[in-house]
Amino acid sequence: DAGVIQSPRHEVTEMGQEVTLRCKPISGHDYLFWYRQTMMRGLELLIYFNNNVPIDDSGMPEDRFSAKMPNASFSTLKIQPSEPRDSAVYFCASSITQGNTEAFFGQGTRLTVV
Amino acid sequence: GDSVTQMEGPVTLSEEAFLTINCTYTATGYPSLFWYVQYPGEGLQLLLKATKADDKGSNKGFEATYRKETTSFHLEKGSVQVSDSAVYFCALSDRGTDKLIFGTGTRLQVFP
């Protein structure tokens, strides 16, 4: 398996534009996590899914953020409209059931909103 | 709710020095505990884990022991190398929800 695949690796966009980040989890994994990493706040859990169903979205900063998982092999994180303070590295991770198992991370999407 | 607190960095050491990075946690149940490492420009990867009290996780010379009485999971290595320079994250996984929560990360810099 190629691991967790995120796209794009880098995104530069203007304030007010819509941004969509994509993630393909490892086949057979039934948990998918979205994280945001910044210098100030470290690694924040935004939302996670189990079997394609959102379980906890309490980390989503505001209504401008939304995430979907239409099937077991694909998830999106959308920001609309984007703002400069959304600039960060966004990571997707997946794991199999049971909390004592390893989560595998993608390489992240570096988002810059200007 | 569940949380993880780890020491702020950067931690700066000379090669072959002893390393400790402190981590404490707050959880309602008995979580699994992890240390992840992030090298520049990459995602996080698992370094070691422990799933119950008094378990010791170890990998690549790093160790951490799950201490329920002090709610701690400190990372140690007896002799660091320049190649260990990275950011280290302590994390817990809630057994009831499988929610994976990370500390803020500690940057380690090792100089020759």
Coordinates of N, CA and C in Angstrom, one line a residue:
Chain A
D1 N 0.8 -1.2 0.0 CA 0.0 0.0 0.0 C 0.9 1.2 0.0
A2 N 0.4 2.3 -0.7 CA 1.2 3.5 -0.8 C 1.2 4.4 0.4
G3 N 0.4 4.0 1.4 CA 0.2 4.9 2.5 C -0.9 5.8 2.3
V4 N -1.0 6.8 3.3 CA -2.0 7.8 3.2 C -1.6 8.8 2.2
I5 N -2.4 9.2 1.3 CA -2.1 10.1 0.2 C -2.9 11.3 0.3
Q6 N -2.2 12.5 0.4 CA -2.9 13.8 0.4 C -2.5 14.6 -0.8
S7 N -3.5 15.4 -1.2 CA -3.2 16.3 -2.3 C -4.0 17.6 -2.1
P8 N -3.5 18.7 -2.6 CA -2.2 18.9 -3.1 C -1.1 18.9 -2.0
R9 N 0.1 18.9 -2.3 CA 1.2 19.0 -1.2 C 1.3 20.5 -0.8
H10 N 1.1 21.4 -1.7 CA 1.2 22.8 -1.4 C 0.0 23.5 -2.1
E11 N -0.6 24.5 -1.4 CA -1.7 25.2 -2.0 C -1.5 26.7 -1.5
V12 N -1.5 27.6 -2.5 CA -1.4 29.0 -2.2 C -2.7 29.6 -2.8
T13 N -3.5 30.3 -2.0 CA -4.7 30.8 -2.5 C -4.9 32.2 -2.0
E14 N -5.8 33.0 -2.6 CA -6.2 34.3 -2.1 C -7.3 34.2 -1.1
M15 N -7.2 35.2 -0.2 CA -8.3 35.3 0.8 C -9.7 35.3 0.1
G16 N -10.6 34.6 0.7 CA -11.9 34.6 0.2 C -12.2 33.4 -0.8
Q17 N -11.2 32.8 -1.3 CA -11.4 31.7 -2.2 C -11.7 30.4 -1.4
E18 N -12.3 29.5 -2.2 CA -12.6 28.2 -1.6 C -11.4 27.3 -1.8
V19 N -11.1 26.5 -0.8 CA -9.9 25.6 -0.8 C -10.4 24.2 -0.5
T20 N -10.0 23.2 -1.2 CA -10.4 21.8 -1.0 C -9.1 20.9 -0.8
L21 N -9.0 20.3 0.3 CA -7.9 19.4 0.5 C -8.4 17.9 0.5
R22 N -7.6 17.1 -0.1 CA -8.0 15.7 -0.3 C -7.2 14.7 0.4
C23 N -7.8 13.6 0.7 CA -7.1 12.5 1.4 C -7.6 11.1 1.0
K24 N -6.6 10.2 0.7 CA -7.0 8.8 0.5 C -6.4 8.0 1.6
P25 N -7.2 7.4 2.4 CA -6.6 6.6 3.5 C -6.1 5.3 3.0
I26 N -5.4 4.6 3.9 CA -4.9 3.3 3.6 C -6.1 2.3 3.5
S27 N -6.1 1.5 2.5 CA -7.2 0.5 2.3 C -7.4 -0.4 3.5
G28 N -8.6 -0.5 3.9 CA -8.9 -1.4 5.1 C -9.0 -0.6 6.4
H29 N -8.5 0.6 6.4 CA -8.5 1.4 7.7 C -9.9 2.0 7.8
D30 N -10.5 2.0 9.0 CA -11.8 2.5 9.1 C -11.9 3.8 9.9
Y31 N -10.8 4.3 10.4 CA -10.8 5.6 11.0 C -10.0 6.6 10.2
L32 N -10.5 7.8 10.1 CA -9.8 8.8 9.3 C -9.8 10.1 10.2
F33 N -8.6 10.7 10.3 CA -8.5 11.9 11.2 C -8.0 13.1 10.3
W34 N -8.5 14.3 10.5 CA -7.9 15.5 10.0 C -7.3 16.3 11.1
Y35 N -6.1 16.8 10.9 CA -5.4 17.6 11.9 C -4.9 18.9 11.2
R36 N -4.7 19.9 12.0 CA -4.1 21.1 11.5 C -2.9 21.4 12.4
Q37 N -1.8 21.7 11.8 CA -0.5 22.0 12.5 C -0.1 23.4 12.3
T38 N 0.1 24.2 13.4 CA 0.7 25.5 13.3 C 1.7 25.7 14.4
M39 N 2.6 26.6 14.3 CA 3.6 26.9 15.3 C 3.0 27.2 16.6
M40 N 1.9 28.0 16.5 CA 1.3 28.6 17.8 C 0.5 27.5 18.5
R41 N -0.2 26.7 17.8 CA -1.2 25.8 18.4 C -0.8 24.3 18.4
G42 N 0.3 24.0 17.7 CA 0.7 22.6 17.6 C -0.2 21.8 16.7
L43 N -0.5 20.6 17.0 CA -1.3 19.7 16.2 C -2.7 19.6 16.8
E44 N -3.6 20.1 16.1 CA -5.0 20.1 16.5 C -5.9 19.1 15.8
L45 N -6.6 18.3 16.5 CA -7.6 17.4 15.8 C -8.8 18.2 15.4
L46 N -9.1 18.2 14.1 CA -10.2 19.0 13.6 C -11.5 18.1 13.6
I47 N -11.4 16.9 13.0 CA -12.6 16.0 12.9 C -12.1 14.6 12.7
Y48 N -12.8 13.6 13.1 CA -12.5 12.3 12.7 C -13.7 11.5 12.3
F49 N -13.5 10.5 11.5 CA -14.6 9.6 10.9 C -14.3 8.2 11.3
N50 N -15.4 7.4 11.5 CA -15.3 6.0 11.6 C -16.3 5.4 10.6
N51 N -15.8 4.5 9.8 CA -16.6 3.9 8.7 C -17.4 5.0 8.0
N52 N -16.7 6.0 7.6 CA -17.2 7.1 6.8 C -18.1 8.1 7.5
V53 N -18.4 7.8 8.8 CA -19.4 8.7 9.5 C -18.6 9.6 10.4
P54 N -18.9 10.9 10.4 CA -18.2 11.9 11.3 C -18.6 11.6 12.7
I55 N -17.6 11.4 13.6 CA -17.8 11.0 15.0 C -17.7 12.2 15.9
D56 N -16.7 13.1 15.6 CA -16.5 14.2 16.5 C -15.9 15.3 15.6
D57 N -16.6 16.4 15.5 CA -16.2 17.6 14.7 C -16.0 18.8 15.6
S58 N -15.8 18.5 16.9 CA -15.7 19.6 17.8 C -14.5 20.5 17.6
G59 N -13.5 20.0 16.9 CA -12.3 20.7 16.7 C -12.3 21.6 15.5
M60 N -13.4 21.5 14.7 CA -13.5 22.3 13.5 C -13.7 23.8 14.0
P61 N -12.8 24.7 13.5 CA -12.7 26.0 14.1 C -14.0 26.8 13.9
E62 N -14.6 26.7 12.8 CA -15.8 27.5 12.5 C -16.5 27.0 11.3
D63 N -17.7 27.6 11.0 CA -18.5 27.1 9.9 C -17.9 27.2 8.6
R64 N -16.8 27.9 8.5 CA -16.2 28.0 7.2 C -15.5 26.6 6.8
F65 N -15.3 25.8 7.8 CA -14.7 24.5 7.6 C -15.7 23.4 7.5
S66 N -15.5 22.5 6.5 CA -16.4 21.4 6.4 C -15.6 20.2 5.9
A67 N -16.0 19.0 6.3 CA -15.3 17.8 5.9 C -16.3 16.7 5.5
K68 N -16.0 15.9 4.5 CA -16.8 14.9 4.1 C -16.0 13.6 3.8
M69 N -16.7 12.5 3.9 CA -16.1 11.2 3.6 C -17.1 10.4 2.8
P70 N -17.3 10.6 1.5 CA -18.3 10.0 0.7 C -18.2 8.4 0.6
N71 N -16.9 8.0 0.8 CA -16.7 6.5 0.7 C -15.4 6.2 1.5
A72 N -15.1 4.9 1.6 CA -14.0 4.5 2.5 C -12.7 4.9 1.9
S73 N -12.6 5.3 0.7 CA -11.3 5.6 0.1 C -11.0 7.1 -0.2
F74 N -11.9 8.0 0.4 CA -11.7 9.4 0.0 C -12.4 10.3 1.0
S75 N -11.6 11.4 1.3 CA -12.2 12.4 2.2 C -11.7 13.7 1.8
T76 N -12.5 14.7 2.0 CA -12.2 16.1 1.7 C -12.3 17.0 2.9
L77 N -11.5 18.0 3.0 CA -11.6 19.1 4.0 C -11.7 20.4 3.2
K78 N -12.8 21.1 3.4 CA -13.1 22.3 2.6 C -13.1 23.5 3.5
I79 N -12.5 24.6 3.0 CA -12.5 25.9 3.7 C -13.1 26.9 2.7
Q80 N -14.2 27.5 3.1 CA -14.9 28.5 2.3 C -15.7 29.5 3.1
P81 N -15.3 30.8 3.1 CA -14.1 31.3 2.3 C -12.9 31.2 3.2
S82 N -11.7 31.1 2.5 CA -10.5 31.0 3.3 C -10.0 32.4 3.8
E83 N -9.2 32.3 4.9 CA -8.7 33.5 5.5 C -7.2 33.3 5.8
P84 N -6.4 34.4 5.9 CA -5.0 34.2 6.1 C -4.7 33.4 7.4
R85 N -5.5 33.5 8.4 CA -5.3 32.7 9.6 C -5.5 31.2 9.5
D86 N -6.0 30.8 8.3 CA -6.1 29.4 8.0 C -4.8 28.8 7.5
S87 N -3.8 29.6 7.3 CA -2.5 29.1 6.8 C -1.9 28.2 7.8
A88 N -1.6 27.0 7.4 CA -1.1 25.9 8.3 C -0.8 24.7 7.4
V89 N -0.3 23.7 8.1 CA -0.1 22.4 7.4 C -1.3 21.5 7.9
Y90 N -2.0 20.9 6.9 CA -3.1 20.0 7.3 C -2.7 18.6 7.0
F91 N -2.9 17.8 8.0 CA -2.6 16.4 7.9 C -3.8 15.5 8.0
C92 N -3.8 14.4 7.2 CA -4.8 13.4 7.3 C -4.1 12.1 7.8
A93 N -4.8 11.4 8.6 CA -4.2 10.1 9.1 C -5.3 9.1 9.1
S94 N -4.9 7.8 9.1 CA -5.9 6.7 9.1 C -5.4 5.6 10.0
S95 N -6.3 4.8 10.6 CA -6.0 3.7 11.4 C -7.1 2.7 11.4
I96 N -6.8 1.5 11.9 CA -7.8 0.5 12.0 C -8.5 0.6 13.3
T97 N -9.6 -0.1 13.5 CA -10.3 -0.1 14.8 C -9.5 -0.5 15.9
Q98 N -9.8 0.0 17.1 CA -9.1 -0.2 18.3 C -8.0 0.9 18.6
G99 N -8.1 1.5 19.7 CA -7.3 2.7 20.0 C -5.9 2.4 20.3
N100 N -5.5 1.1 20.4 CA -4.1 0.9 20.7 C -3.3 0.6 19.4
T101 N -3.9 0.9 18.3 CA -3.2 0.7 17.0 C -2.6 2.0 16.5
E102 N -1.6 1.9 15.6 CA -0.9 3.0 15.1 C -1.8 3.8 14.1
A103 N -1.7 5.1 14.1 CA -2.2 5.9 13.1 C -1.2 6.3 12.1
F104 N -1.5 6.2 10.8 CA -0.5 6.5 9.7 C -0.9 7.8 9.1
F105 N 0.1 8.6 9.0 CA -0.1 10.0 8.5 C 0.3 10.2 7.1
G106 N -0.4 11.1 6.4 CA 0.0 11.5 5.1 C 1.1 12.6 5.2
Q107 N 1.6 13.1 4.1 CA 2.7 14.0 4.2 C 2.3 15.4 4.4
G108 N 1.0 15.6 4.4 CA 0.4 16.9 4.7 C 0.2 17.8 3.5
T109 N -0.7 18.8 3.6 CA -0.9 19.9 2.7 C -0.5 21.2 3.3
R110 N 0.5 21.9 2.8 CA 0.8 23.2 3.3 C 0.0 24.2 2.6
L111 N -0.9 24.8 3.4 CA -1.8 25.8 2.8 C -1.4 27.2 3.2
T112 N -1.3 28.1 2.2 CA -0.9 29.5 2.4 C -2.1 30.3 1.9
V113 N -2.7 31.2 2.7 CA -3.7 32.1 2.2 C -3.2 33.5 2.3
V114 N -3.2 34.1 1.2 CA -2.6 35.5 1.1 C -3.7 36.6 0.9
Chain B
G1 N -12.1 17.3 29.1 CA -11.8 16.2 28.1 C -10.4 15.8 28.2
D2 N -10.1 14.8 27.4 CA -8.7 14.2 27.4 C -7.7 15.3 26.9
S3 N -6.5 15.2 27.4 CA -5.5 16.2 26.9 C -4.1 15.6 27.2
V4 N -3.1 16.2 26.5 CA -1.7 15.8 26.6 C -0.9 17.0 26.8
T5 N 0.0 17.0 27.8 CA 0.9 18.2 28.0 C 2.3 17.7 27.9
Q6 N 3.1 18.3 27.1 CA 4.5 18.0 27.0 C 5.4 19.2 27.1
M7 N 6.6 19.0 27.5 CA 7.5 20.1 27.8 C 7.8 20.9 26.5
E8 N 7.9 22.2 26.7 CA 8.2 23.0 25.5 C 9.6 22.9 25.1
G9 N 9.8 23.1 23.8 CA 11.2 23.1 23.3 C 11.7 24.5 22.9
P10 N 12.7 24.6 22.2 CA 13.5 23.4 21.7 C 14.4 22.8 22.8
V11 N 14.6 21.6 22.7 CA 15.6 20.9 23.5 C 16.9 20.8 22.7
T12 N 18.0 21.4 23.2 CA 19.2 21.4 22.5 C 20.3 20.5 23.2
L13 N 20.8 19.5 22.6 CA 21.8 18.6 23.2 C 23.0 18.4 22.3
S14 N 24.1 18.0 22.9 CA 25.2 17.5 22.2 C 25.1 16.1 21.9
E15 N 25.7 15.6 20.8 CA 25.7 14.2 20.5 C 26.1 13.3 21.7
E16 N 25.5 12.2 21.9 CA 25.7 11.2 23.0 C 25.2 11.7 24.3
A17 N 24.5 12.8 24.4 CA 23.9 13.3 25.7 C 22.7 12.4 26.0
F18 N 22.2 12.5 27.2 CA 21.0 11.8 27.6 C 19.8 12.7 27.4
L19 N 18.7 12.1 26.9 CA 17.5 12.8 26.5 C 16.3 12.4 27.4
T20 N 15.6 13.4 27.9 CA 14.3 13.2 28.5 C 13.4 14.3 28.0
I21 N 12.2 13.9 27.5 CA 11.1 14.8 27.1 C 9.9 14.4 27.9
N22 N 9.5 15.3 28.8 CA 8.4 15.0 29.7 C 7.0 15.0 29.0
C23 N 6.1 14.1 29.4 CA 4.8 14.1 28.9 C 3.8 13.6 30.0
T24 N 2.8 14.4 30.2 CA 1.7 14.0 31.1 C 0.4 14.0 30.4
Y25 N -0.6 13.3 30.9 CA -1.8 13.2 30.2 C -3.0 13.3 31.2
T26 N -4.1 13.7 30.7 CA -5.4 13.7 31.4 C -6.4 12.9 30.6
A27 N -7.0 11.9 31.2 CA -8.0 11.1 30.5 C -9.0 10.5 31.5
T28 N -10.2 10.3 31.0 CA -11.2 9.8 31.9 C -11.1 8.3 32.1
G29 N -10.5 7.6 31.2 CA -10.4 6.1 31.2 C -8.9 5.7 31.3
Y30 N -8.6 4.6 30.6 CA -7.3 4.1 30.5 C -6.8 4.1 29.1
P31 N -6.2 5.2 28.7 CA -5.9 5.4 27.2 C -4.7 4.5 26.9
S32 N -4.5 4.4 25.6 CA -3.2 3.9 25.1 C -2.3 5.2 24.8
L33 N -1.0 5.0 25.0 CA -0.1 6.2 24.9 C 0.9 6.0 23.8
F34 N 1.3 7.0 23.1 CA 2.2 6.9 22.0 C 3.2 8.1 22.0
W35 N 4.3 7.8 21.4 CA 5.2 8.9 21.0 C 5.4 8.8 19.4
Y36 N 5.2 9.9 18.8 CA 5.4 10.0 17.4 C 6.5 11.0 17.1
V37 N 7.2 10.8 15.9 CA 8.3 11.7 15.6 C 8.0 12.3 14.2
Q38 N 8.4 13.5 14.0 CA 8.2 14.2 12.7 C 9.5 14.8 12.3
Y39 N 10.0 14.3 11.2 CA 11.2 14.8 10.5 C 10.8 15.9 9.6
P40 N 11.7 16.9 9.3 CA 11.4 18.0 8.5 C 10.7 17.7 7.2
G41 N 9.6 18.4 7.0 CA 8.9 18.2 5.7 C 8.1 16.9 5.6
E42 N 8.0 16.2 6.7 CA 7.3 14.9 6.6 C 6.1 14.9 7.6
G43 N 5.3 13.8 7.4 CA 4.2 13.6 8.3 C 4.7 12.9 9.6
L44 N 3.8 12.7 10.5 CA 4.3 12.0 11.8 C 4.4 10.5 11.6
Q45 N 5.3 9.9 12.3 CA 5.4 8.4 12.2 C 5.5 7.9 13.7
L46 N 5.0 6.7 13.9 CA 5.0 6.2 15.2 C 6.4 5.8 15.6
L47 N 6.8 6.2 16.9 CA 8.1 5.9 17.4 C 7.9 4.7 18.4
L48 N 7.0 4.8 19.3 CA 6.7 3.7 20.2 C 5.4 3.9 20.9
K49 N 4.9 2.8 21.5 CA 3.6 2.9 22.2 C 3.6 2.0 23.4
A50 N 2.6 2.3 24.3 CA 2.3 1.4 25.4 C 0.8 1.4 25.7
T51 N 0.2 0.3 25.9 CA -1.2 0.2 25.9 C -1.8 0.0 27.3
K52 N -1.0 -0.3 28.3 CA -1.5 -0.4 29.7 C -0.5 0.0 30.7
A53 N -0.9 0.2 31.9 CA 0.0 0.7 33.0 C 1.2 -0.2 33.2
D54 N 2.3 0.4 33.4 CA 3.6 -0.2 33.6 C 4.2 -0.8 32.3
D55 N 3.5 -0.8 31.2 CA 4.1 -1.2 29.9 C 5.3 -0.2 29.6
K56 N 6.3 -0.8 29.0 CA 7.4 0.0 28.4 C 7.4 -0.1 26.9
G57 N 7.3 1.0 26.2 CA 7.5 1.0 24.8 C 8.9 1.3 24.5
S58 N 9.5 0.7 23.4 CA 10.9 1.0 23.1 C 11.1 0.8 21.6
N59 N 12.0 1.6 21.0 CA 12.3 1.6 19.6 C 13.5 2.5 19.3
K60 N 14.4 2.0 18.5 CA 15.6 2.8 18.1 C 16.3 3.4 19.3
G61 N 16.3 2.8 20.4 CA 17.0 3.3 21.6 C 16.2 4.2 22.4
F62 N 15.0 4.6 22.0 CA 14.1 5.4 22.8 C 13.2 4.5 23.7
E63 N 12.9 5.0 24.8 CA 12.0 4.2 25.7 C 11.0 5.2 26.4
A64 N 9.9 4.6 26.8 CA 8.9 5.4 27.6 C 8.1 4.4 28.4
T65 N 7.8 4.7 29.6 CA 7.0 3.8 30.5 C 5.7 4.4 30.9
Y66 N 4.6 3.7 30.7 CA 3.3 4.1 31.1 C 3.1 4.1 32.6
R67 N 3.1 5.3 33.2 CA 2.9 5.4 34.6 C 1.6 6.0 35.0
K68 N 0.7 5.1 35.4 CA -0.7 5.5 35.7 C -0.7 6.4 37.0
E69 N 0.1 6.1 37.9 CA 0.1 6.8 39.2 C 0.5 8.3 39.0
T70 N 1.3 8.6 38.1 CA 1.7 9.9 37.8 C 1.2 10.5 36.5
T71 N 0.3 9.7 35.9 CA -0.2 10.0 34.5 C 0.8 10.6 33.6
S72 N 1.9 9.8 33.5 CA 3.1 10.3 32.7 C 3.5 9.2 31.7
F73 N 4.2 9.7 30.7 CA 4.8 8.8 29.6 C 6.0 9.5 29.1
H74 N 7.0 9.7 29.9 CA 8.2 10.5 29.5 C 9.1 9.7 28.5
L75 N 9.6 10.4 27.5 CA 10.5 9.8 26.5 C 11.9 9.9 26.9
E76 N 12.7 8.8 26.8 CA 14.1 8.9 27.2 C 15.0 8.2 26.1
K77 N 16.2 8.7 26.0 CA 17.2 8.0 25.2 C 18.6 8.2 25.8
G78 N 19.3 7.2 26.0 CA 20.6 7.3 26.7 C 21.7 8.0 26.0
S79 N 21.6 8.0 24.6 CA 22.7 8.6 23.9 C 22.1 9.1 22.5
V80 N 21.9 10.4 22.4 CA 21.3 10.9 21.2 C 22.3 11.1 20.1
Q81 N 21.7 11.0 18.9 CA 22.6 11.2 17.7 C 22.0 12.4 16.9
V82 N 22.9 13.0 16.0 CA 22.4 14.1 15.2 C 21.2 13.8 14.4
S83 N 21.1 12.5 14.0 CA 19.9 12.1 13.2 C 18.6 12.0 14.0
D84 N 18.7 12.2 15.3 CA 17.5 12.2 16.1 C 16.8 13.5 16.1
S85 N 17.5 14.5 15.6 CA 16.9 15.9 15.5 C 15.6 15.8 14.8
A86 N 14.5 16.2 15.4 CA 13.1 16.1 14.9 C 12.2 16.8 15.9
V87 N 10.9 16.7 15.6 CA 9.9 17.1 16.6 C 9.2 15.9 17.1
Y88 N 9.1 15.8 18.4 CA 8.5 14.6 19.1 C 7.2 14.9 19.7
F89 N 6.2 14.1 19.4 CA 4.8 14.3 19.9 C 4.4 13.2 20.8
C90 N 3.9 13.5 21.9 CA 3.2 12.6 22.8 C 1.7 12.6 22.5
A91 N 1.1 11.4 22.5 CA -0.3 11.3 22.1 C -1.0 10.2 23.0
L92 N -2.3 10.4 23.1 CA -3.1 9.3 23.7 C -4.3 9.0 22.8
S93 N -4.7 7.8 22.9 CA -5.9 7.3 22.2 C -6.9 6.8 23.2
D94 N -8.1 7.5 23.2 CA -9.1 7.2 24.2 C -9.8 5.8 23.8
R95 N -9.8 4.9 24.7 CA -10.3 3.5 24.4 C -11.8 3.5 24.0
G96 N -12.5 4.4 24.6 CA -13.9 4.4 24.3 C -14.3 5.0 23.0
T97 N -13.6 6.0 22.6 CA -13.9 6.7 21.3 C -12.9 6.5 20.2
D98 N -11.7 6.0 20.5 CA -10.6 5.9 19.6 C -10.1 7.3 19.1
K99 N -10.5 8.3 19.8 CA -10.0 9.7 19.5 C -8.5 9.8 19.8
L100 N -7.8 10.3 18.8 CA -6.3 10.4 19.0 C -5.9 11.8 19.2
I101 N -5.4 12.1 20.4 CA -5.1 13.5 20.7 C -3.6 13.6 21.0
F102 N -3.0 14.7 20.4 CA -1.6 15.0 20.5 C -1.2 16.1 21.4
G103 N 0.0 16.1 22.0 CA 0.5 17.3 22.7 C 1.0 18.2 21.6
T104 N 1.6 19.3 22.0 CA 2.0 20.4 21.1 C 3.3 20.1 20.4
G105 N 4.0 19.1 20.8 CA 5.3 18.7 20.2 C 6.5 19.4 20.9
T106 N 7.6 18.7 20.8 CA 8.9 19.2 21.4 C 10.0 19.0 20.3
R107 N 10.6 20.2 20.0 CA 11.6 20.1 19.0 C 12.9 19.7 19.6
L108 N 13.6 18.7 19.1 CA 14.9 18.3 19.6 C 16.0 18.6 18.6
Q109 N 17.0 19.3 19.0 CA 18.1 19.6 18.1 C 19.4 19.0 18.8
V110 N 20.1 18.2 18.0 CA 21.3 17.5 18.5 C 22.4 18.0 17.6
F111 N 23.5 18.5 18.3 CA 24.6 19.1 17.6 C 25.8 18.1 17.8
P112 N 26.7 18.1 16.7 CA 27.9 17.2 16.8 C 28.8 17.7 17.9

